Coordinates of C-alpha atoms and ligand atoms in Angstrom, one line a residue:
M220 CA -40.7 54.9 6.9
K221 CA -44.5 55.6 7.1
A222 CA -46.4 52.9 8.9
F223 CA -49.9 52.7 11.0
E224 CA -51.4 50.3 13.7
A225 CA -53.7 47.7 12.5
N226 CA -55.9 45.5 14.6
F227 CA -56.5 42.0 14.3
D228 CA -59.5 40.8 16.7
G229 CA -60.1 37.2 17.2
L230 CA -63.4 35.5 15.8
V231 CA -65.4 33.8 18.8
G232 CA -65.2 29.8 18.0
L233 CA -68.6 27.8 18.1
T234 CA -67.9 26.5 21.6
H235 CA -67.6 29.5 23.6
H236 CA -69.0 28.7 26.9
Y237 CA -68.2 29.1 30.3
A238 CA -66.0 26.6 32.4
G239 CA -64.4 28.5 35.4
L240 CA -61.0 27.8 33.8
S241 CA -59.2 30.5 34.8
F242 CA -57.9 31.0 38.4
G243 CA -57.0 34.3 39.0
N244 CA -59.8 35.9 36.4
E245 CA -62.7 36.4 38.6
A246 CA -65.1 37.1 36.2
S247 CA -64.2 33.4 34.7
T248 CA -64.6 32.0 38.5
R249 CA -67.8 33.9 38.9
N250 CA -69.6 33.2 35.9
Q251 CA -68.5 29.3 35.7
L252 CA -71.3 26.7 34.1
Q253 CA -73.7 29.9 33.4
P254 CA -75.1 28.9 29.6
S255 CA -73.2 31.0 27.2
N256 CA -74.6 32.2 23.6
P257 CA -71.7 31.6 21.1
R258 CA -74.0 33.1 18.3
L259 CA -74.0 36.3 20.1
A260 CA -70.7 36.3 21.3
A261 CA -69.4 35.9 17.7
K262 CA -71.6 38.8 16.7
Q263 CA -70.7 41.1 19.2
G264 CA -67.3 41.0 18.2
L265 CA -67.9 41.4 14.6
L266 CA -69.6 44.2 15.2
K267 CA -66.9 45.7 17.2
M268 CA -64.7 44.9 14.2
K269 CA -66.6 46.6 11.5
A270 CA -67.1 49.6 13.5
L271 CA -63.3 50.1 13.5
A272 CA -63.2 49.4 10.0
D273 CA -65.8 51.9 9.2
M274 CA -63.9 54.5 11.3
G275 CA -60.8 54.0 8.8
Y276 CA -58.9 51.6 10.7
V277 CA -56.9 48.6 9.2
Q278 CA -59.1 45.6 10.9
G279 CA -58.3 42.0 10.5
V280 CA -59.8 39.0 11.4
I281 CA -58.0 35.9 13.4
P282 CA -60.1 32.7 13.1
P283 CA -61.2 30.2 15.7
H284 CA -59.2 27.1 16.9
E285 CA -60.5 23.6 16.3
R286 CA -62.5 22.8 19.3
P287 CA -63.2 20.3 20.8
N288 CA -59.3 19.4 20.6
I289 CA -59.9 15.4 19.6
P290 CA -56.2 14.9 19.0
L291 CA -55.6 16.1 22.6
L292 CA -58.3 14.1 24.3
R293 CA -56.4 11.2 22.4
Q294 CA -53.2 12.3 23.6
L295 CA -54.9 12.0 27.4
G296 CA -55.7 8.4 26.6
Y297 CA -59.2 8.5 25.8
S298 CA -59.8 6.4 22.6
G299 CA -61.8 5.0 20.0
T300 CA -64.0 6.9 17.3
D301 CA -64.4 10.6 17.9
E302 CA -67.5 10.3 19.4
Q303 CA -66.8 7.6 21.7
V304 CA -63.6 9.9 22.9
L305 CA -65.9 12.8 23.5
A306 CA -68.3 10.5 25.4
R307 CA -65.6 9.0 27.5
A308 CA -63.8 12.4 28.2
A309 CA -67.3 13.9 29.3
Q310 CA -68.0 10.9 31.6
H311 CA -64.6 10.7 33.1
S312 CA -64.0 14.7 33.5
P313 CA -66.6 17.3 32.0
Q314 CA -63.8 19.9 33.2
L315 CA -61.1 18.1 31.0
L316 CA -63.4 18.4 28.1
S317 CA -64.1 21.8 28.9
A318 CA -60.5 22.5 28.6
A319 CA -60.3 20.7 25.5
S320 CA -63.3 22.8 23.9
S321 CA -62.5 26.0 25.0
A322 CA -63.0 29.2 22.5
S323 CA -60.4 31.1 24.7
A324 CA -58.2 31.7 21.7
M325 CA -60.5 34.4 20.8
W326 CA -58.6 36.4 23.0
V327 CA -55.9 37.3 20.5
A328 CA -54.2 39.9 22.8
N329 CA -52.5 36.7 24.3
A330 CA -52.0 35.0 20.5
A331 CA -48.3 36.4 20.6
T332 CA -46.1 39.5 21.5
V333 CA -45.6 41.7 18.5
S334 CA -42.7 44.0 17.3
P335 CA -42.9 46.1 14.5
S336 CA -40.3 46.1 11.9
A337 CA -38.9 49.5 12.9
D338 CA -37.8 48.2 15.9
S339 CA -36.1 44.9 15.0
A340 CA -32.6 44.7 13.7
D341 CA -33.6 42.6 10.7
G342 CA -36.3 45.3 9.5
R343 CA -38.9 42.4 9.7
V344 CA -42.3 42.3 11.8
H345 CA -41.6 39.7 14.8
F346 CA -44.3 37.5 16.3
T347 CA -43.6 35.3 19.4
V348 CA -46.4 32.8 20.0
A349 CA -47.5 33.0 23.7
N350 CA -47.2 29.5 25.6
L351 CA -49.8 30.7 27.8
N352 CA -48.0 28.4 30.2
N353 CA -50.2 29.0 33.2
K354 CA -53.6 27.4 32.0
F355 CA -54.2 24.5 30.5
H356 CA -56.9 25.3 28.3
R357 CA -54.7 28.3 26.8
A358 CA -51.3 26.5 26.5
I359 CA -52.7 24.1 24.0
E360 CA -53.4 27.2 21.7
A361 CA -49.8 27.4 21.0
P362 CA -49.2 25.2 17.9
E363 CA -52.4 26.4 16.3
T364 CA -51.8 30.3 16.8
A365 CA -48.2 29.7 15.2
D366 CA -50.3 27.8 12.1
L367 CA -52.6 30.7 12.1
L368 CA -50.6 33.5 12.4
R369 CA -48.3 32.0 9.3
A370 CA -51.5 31.7 7.2
I371 CA -52.1 35.3 7.5
F372 CA -48.5 36.9 8.0
R373 CA -47.4 34.5 5.6
D374 CA -44.4 36.5 3.6
P375 CA -41.3 35.6 5.5
Q376 CA -39.5 38.8 3.5
H377 CA -41.8 40.7 6.0
F378 CA -43.0 38.5 8.8
S379 CA -41.3 36.5 11.3
V380 CA -43.4 34.2 13.2
H381 CA -41.5 32.3 16.2
D382 CA -42.8 29.5 17.9
A383 CA -43.8 29.6 21.3
L384 CA -40.9 29.5 24.5
P385 CA -40.7 26.2 25.8
Q386 CA -43.7 25.1 28.0
V387 CA -42.5 25.5 31.5
G388 CA -43.5 28.0 34.2
L389 CA -40.1 29.5 34.0
F390 CA -40.9 30.8 30.8
G391 CA -44.7 31.8 31.0
D392 CA -45.5 33.9 28.3
E393 CA -48.7 35.7 27.9
G394 CA -48.3 37.8 24.6
A395 CA -49.2 41.4 23.7
A396 CA -51.0 42.0 27.2
N397 CA -48.3 42.3 29.0
H398 CA -46.4 44.4 26.3
N399 CA -46.7 47.8 25.3
R400 CA -45.0 49.9 22.6
F401 CA -44.5 54.0 22.7
G402 CA -43.1 56.3 20.2
A403 CA -44.0 59.4 18.3
D404 CA -44.5 57.9 14.3
Y405 CA -45.5 54.6 14.2
G406 CA -42.7 53.9 11.5
D407 CA -39.7 55.1 13.6
A408 CA -37.9 53.1 16.1
G409 CA -40.1 53.0 19.3
V410 CA -39.8 52.0 22.9
Q411 CA -40.8 48.5 24.1
L412 CA -42.3 48.0 27.4
F413 CA -42.3 44.4 28.3
I414 CA -44.5 43.7 31.8
Y415 CA -43.8 40.7 33.9
G416 CA -45.9 39.3 37.1
R417 CA -42.9 37.4 38.7
D418 CA -39.1 36.5 38.1
G419 CA -39.1 32.9 37.1
Q420 CA -36.6 31.9 39.4
Q421 CA -38.8 33.2 42.6
Q422 CA -36.7 36.1 43.7
G423 CA -38.6 39.3 44.3
A424 CA -42.0 40.2 45.2
A425 CA -44.7 37.6 43.9
P426 CA -48.2 37.8 44.5
A427 CA -49.8 35.4 47.2
R428 CA -53.2 34.7 46.2
Y429 CA -53.5 34.2 42.6
P430 CA -50.9 33.3 40.0
A431 CA -48.4 35.4 38.0
R432 CA -48.8 34.4 34.9
Q433 CA -45.6 36.0 33.0
T434 CA -42.1 35.7 33.9
R435 CA -39.3 37.8 33.5
E436 CA -37.3 35.2 32.0
A437 CA -39.8 35.0 29.2
S438 CA -40.0 38.6 28.4
D439 CA -36.4 38.9 28.1
A440 CA -36.5 35.8 25.7
V441 CA -39.1 37.7 23.7
A442 CA -37.2 40.6 23.7
R443 CA -34.0 38.9 22.3
L444 CA -35.8 37.0 19.7
H445 CA -37.3 40.1 18.4
Q446 CA -33.4 41.6 17.8
L447 CA -34.7 44.6 20.0
E448 CA -32.1 47.5 20.7
N449 CA -31.2 47.3 24.6
S450 CA -31.6 51.0 24.8
R451 CA -35.0 51.1 23.4
T452 CA -36.3 48.1 25.5
L453 CA -37.8 48.3 29.3
F454 CA -38.9 45.6 31.8
A455 CA -41.1 46.2 34.3
Q456 CA -43.0 44.3 37.4
Q457 CA -46.6 44.2 37.6
N458 CA -47.6 45.1 41.4
P459 CA -48.3 41.6 42.9
A460 CA -50.8 43.2 45.0
V461 CA -53.3 44.2 42.2
I462 CA -52.8 40.6 40.7
D463 CA -54.2 39.2 43.7
Q464 CA -57.0 41.7 43.2
G465 CA -57.5 39.8 39.8
V466 CA -55.5 41.9 37.6
F467 CA -54.3 38.6 35.9
H468 CA -53.0 40.4 32.7
N469 CA -51.6 43.9 32.4
D470 CA -53.8 44.9 30.3
V471 CA -56.3 44.7 33.0
I472 CA -54.6 47.9 34.4
A473 CA -53.0 49.7 31.7
V474 CA -53.3 50.6 27.9
S475 CA -50.9 52.7 25.7
N476 CA -50.7 54.1 22.3
Q477 CA -47.7 56.3 20.8
Q478 CA -47.0 58.7 23.7
V479 CA -49.9 58.0 25.8
F480 CA -49.9 55.6 28.7
F481 CA -53.3 55.3 30.2
C482 CA -53.0 53.5 33.8
H483 CA -53.8 53.1 37.2
E484 CA -51.3 54.5 40.1
E485 CA -51.3 51.1 41.6
A486 CA -50.3 49.2 38.3
F487 CA -46.6 48.8 38.6
V488 CA -43.5 48.2 40.9
D489 CA -41.8 51.4 41.3
Q490 CA -44.2 53.2 39.3
P491 CA -42.7 56.8 39.6
Q492 CA -39.2 55.4 38.6
L493 CA -41.1 53.7 35.5
L494 CA -43.0 56.6 34.4
Q495 CA -39.4 58.7 34.7
Q496 CA -37.6 56.4 32.4
L497 CA -40.4 56.6 30.0
A498 CA -40.2 60.3 30.0
E499 CA -36.6 60.2 29.1
R500 CA -37.3 58.0 26.5
V501 CA -40.3 58.9 24.9
P502 CA -40.3 62.5 23.4
G503 CA -43.6 63.8 24.2
F504 CA -44.5 61.3 26.7
Q505 CA -47.9 61.5 28.3
P506 CA -48.8 59.6 31.3
I507 CA -52.3 59.3 32.6
V508 CA -52.3 58.0 35.9
V509 CA -55.6 57.0 37.5
P510 CA -55.8 57.6 41.2
R511 CA -57.3 55.4 43.5
E512 CA -59.8 57.7 44.9
K513 CA -61.1 57.9 41.6
V514 CA -60.9 54.4 40.7
S515 CA -60.4 51.5 42.7
V516 CA -58.7 48.7 41.6
N517 CA -61.8 46.6 42.3
D518 CA -63.5 49.0 39.9
A519 CA -61.0 48.6 37.2
V520 CA -61.6 44.7 37.5
N521 CA -64.9 44.9 37.5
T522 CA -65.6 47.5 34.3
Y523 CA -62.3 46.9 32.5
L524 CA -61.9 50.5 31.8
F525 CA -58.1 50.1 31.2
N526 CA -59.0 46.9 28.9
S527 CA -59.8 49.5 26.2
Q528 CA -58.3 50.1 22.8
L529 CA -56.7 53.5 22.8
L530 CA -56.7 54.1 19.2
R531 CA -55.3 57.3 17.4
H532 CA -58.4 59.6 16.9
P533 CA -58.8 60.7 12.8
D534 CA -59.1 64.1 14.2
G535 CA -55.9 64.2 16.5
G536 CA -55.4 62.8 20.2
M537 CA -56.9 59.5 21.1
L538 CA -60.1 57.5 21.1
L539 CA -60.9 55.1 23.7
V540 CA -62.7 52.1 23.1
L541 CA -64.5 50.7 26.1
P542 CA -66.9 48.0 27.4
E543 CA -70.3 48.6 28.2
E544 CA -69.5 47.5 32.0
S545 CA -67.6 51.0 31.9
R546 CA -70.5 53.0 31.0
Q547 CA -72.7 51.2 33.3
H548 CA -70.4 52.2 36.3
E549 CA -71.8 55.4 37.5
G550 CA -67.9 56.4 39.2
V551 CA -66.3 55.1 36.2
W552 CA -68.4 56.6 33.6
H553 CA -67.9 59.8 35.4
Y554 CA -64.0 59.7 35.9
L555 CA -64.2 59.0 32.0
T556 CA -66.3 61.7 30.8
E557 CA -64.2 64.4 33.1
L558 CA -61.4 63.0 31.5
V559 CA -62.6 63.8 28.1
E560 CA -64.0 67.2 29.1
N561 CA -61.0 68.0 30.9
G562 CA -59.1 68.4 27.1
G563 CA -56.5 65.8 27.7
P564 CA -55.3 63.4 24.8
I565 CA -58.3 61.4 24.9
R566 CA -60.9 63.2 22.7
E567 CA -63.8 60.4 22.6
L568 CA -65.2 57.5 24.4
K569 CA -66.7 54.5 21.9
V570 CA -68.7 51.9 24.0
F571 CA -69.2 48.5 22.8
D572 CA -71.6 45.7 24.1
L573 CA -69.2 42.5 24.3
R574 CA -70.9 40.9 27.5
E575 CA -70.4 37.4 26.1
S576 CA -66.5 37.8 26.5
M577 CA -66.8 40.1 29.2
Y578 CA -68.4 37.1 31.2
N579 CA -64.9 35.0 30.7
G580 CA -62.9 38.1 31.8
G581 CA -62.3 39.4 28.2
G582 CA -62.5 43.2 27.2
P583 CA -61.8 45.0 23.8
A584 CA -58.3 44.9 24.3
C585 CA -58.2 41.1 25.0
L586 CA -60.2 40.6 21.6
R587 CA -57.3 42.3 19.5
L588 CA -53.9 41.7 18.1
R589 CA -52.0 45.3 17.7
V590 CA -49.6 45.0 14.5
V591 CA -47.9 48.1 13.4
L592 CA -47.6 47.6 9.5
T593 CA -45.8 49.8 6.7
E594 CA -47.8 49.7 3.4
A595 CA -45.5 47.5 1.7
E596 CA -46.3 44.6 4.8
R597 CA -50.1 45.3 4.8
Q598 CA -49.6 44.5 1.0
A599 CA -48.1 41.0 2.2
V600 CA -50.7 40.3 4.8
N601 CA -53.6 37.8 3.7
P602 CA -56.1 40.4 2.1
A603 CA -59.1 37.7 2.7
V604 CA -58.9 38.4 6.4
L605 CA -59.2 42.2 6.2
M606 CA -62.5 43.5 7.3
N607 CA -65.0 45.5 5.0
D608 CA -68.2 45.4 3.9
R609 CA -68.1 41.9 2.3
L610 CA -66.2 40.1 4.7
F611 CA -68.9 41.7 7.4
T612 CA -71.9 39.8 5.6
T613 CA -70.4 37.0 4.7
L614 CA -69.0 36.1 8.3
N615 CA -72.3 37.2 9.7
S616 CA -74.2 35.0 7.5
W617 CA -71.7 32.4 8.1
V618 CA -72.1 32.5 12.0
D619 CA -76.1 32.8 11.6
R620 CA -75.6 29.2 9.7
H621 CA -73.3 27.3 11.9
Y622 CA -73.5 28.8 15.6
R623 CA -75.8 27.9 18.6
D624 CA -77.5 30.7 20.3
R625 CA -77.1 28.3 24.1
L626 CA -74.3 26.2 25.2
T627 CA -73.5 24.7 28.5
Q628 CA -70.8 22.3 29.7
A629 CA -73.3 19.4 29.0
D630 CA -73.7 20.5 25.3
L631 CA -69.8 19.5 24.7
A632 CA -70.3 15.8 24.6
D633 CA -72.6 16.4 22.0
P634 CA -71.1 14.6 18.7
Q635 CA -73.0 16.8 16.9
L636 CA -71.3 20.0 17.9
L637 CA -67.9 18.6 16.8
R638 CA -69.4 18.0 13.4
E639 CA -70.9 21.6 13.0
G640 CA -67.7 23.0 14.5
R641 CA -65.7 21.1 11.4
T642 CA -68.2 22.1 8.6
A643 CA -67.8 25.6 9.9
L644 CA -64.2 25.8 10.3
D645 CA -63.7 23.7 6.8
E646 CA -66.1 26.7 5.0
L647 CA -64.2 29.4 6.9
T648 CA -60.6 28.2 5.6
Q649 CA -62.1 28.7 2.3
L650 CA -63.7 32.4 2.9
L651 CA -60.5 33.5 4.6
D652 CA -58.3 31.6 2.3
L653 CA -56.2 29.9 4.8
G654 CA -55.0 26.7 3.2
S655 CA -55.7 23.5 5.2
V656 CA -54.7 25.0 8.5
Y657 CA -57.0 22.7 10.8
A658 CA -55.6 19.4 12.0
F659 CA -59.3 17.6 10.6
Q660 CA -58.3 18.9 7.4
R661 CA -55.0 17.2 7.1
Ligands
LIG790 N1 -56.5 40.0 29.1 C1 -56.5 39.3 28.2 N2 -55.7 39.8 27.5 N3 -57.3 38.4 27.9 C2 -58.3 37.7 28.7 C3 -58.2 36.3 28.4 C4 -59.5 36.0 29.2 C5 -59.3 34.3 29.4 N4 -60.3 33.5 29.8 C6 -60.6 32.4 30.1 O1 -59.9 31.4 29.8 C7 -62.0 31.7 31.0 C8 -62.5 30.7 29.9 C9 -63.6 30.0 31.2 O2 -63.2 29.8 32.1 O3 -64.3 29.2 30.3 C10 -57.8 34.3 30.5 O4 -58.1 34.0 31.8 O5 -56.9 34.0 29.9

């Protein structure tokens, strides 16, 4: 069956700010309490979506979550009117209010793991919502993510959206950021590679300094839920030493598409063996392994060259969509331009300014969820979320009307921000034909 890869990007929410919530993600820690610009952040994301849509890629939008999350604050014992809940949380624990207000759902590479219908025994596209168990501000995303995915991929004949795995460390799951799918034509059965950071039973190697967010047990469970064939499913461990250097998700050190695997030489445990297994299973496999002499792990973490989108180029080969930080680094940019000039599978580099997201450790690849679709499946996607000229204009003016251009942690206590968010999201559910997906609408 003919199929193609679509990208669904997270739309940045109105409460986008820098709270230093993600230990092990060095950008998050470094930029804690810097003022943010939510309006710019949303517009930078929209520009990337529009550019890809203009190039002919199918591009969708995944809406933000309801933040601040008042029901969560009530669950934690803050009571009274919504305004009192906010004031009490802000007074008692600004960090908790930040967690309940984080716009982190924008990094939809962590929304779910996705398997195309060609790989699943029941012939449906499977999604398992990520539980994001390692970080409180992210673990709270799961139920809303499930609702939103069901409002977009709403036809159960084509799509199966599984709820998140149990919310415990043993099943820590970070979604598509730790998952790759290889193959020639998108519509043929492919090979799926699940990458974990540690064995949940604490056996084997593990990082010493920073947490490994994904467990082997979680990856196993997702593969089962997606009804994948064993012979086409591989599991590999990320090198714990690079987690300790700030590689908190695998998509910070590797990216793949079809037969191409672009990764750093220090990305995996037993990397030669993994590459051998892939070469045996993926006809035409083309690894591009970047040596540490050309790009150090530290430079990879600071420039996010692997947190790029590797897209099938309209003229054949691949296009690499990179953050501006990769161009700003002389050594990294030199390596990348040489890569293109040397005539490998990567034909073109395209750079986007995503600084607002990058300051929280989210590059181009973090902002998108890849979904391989057949034409019939695309027809079954909620059409209102698909990017085109009209939606781009509509969403830009929606952002202009509702978003602030400066936000600090102290602003989260402002009840006016809560009202602005609800008004904006209420309007958005109509623009994107989502139904009443948010708790405040029910
Ligand atoms: N690599 C991928 N796919 N995603 C990047 C996610 C970044 C996110 N940052 C944050 O959640 C920072 C929020 C703060 O500190 O305010 C995280 O660490 O989970």
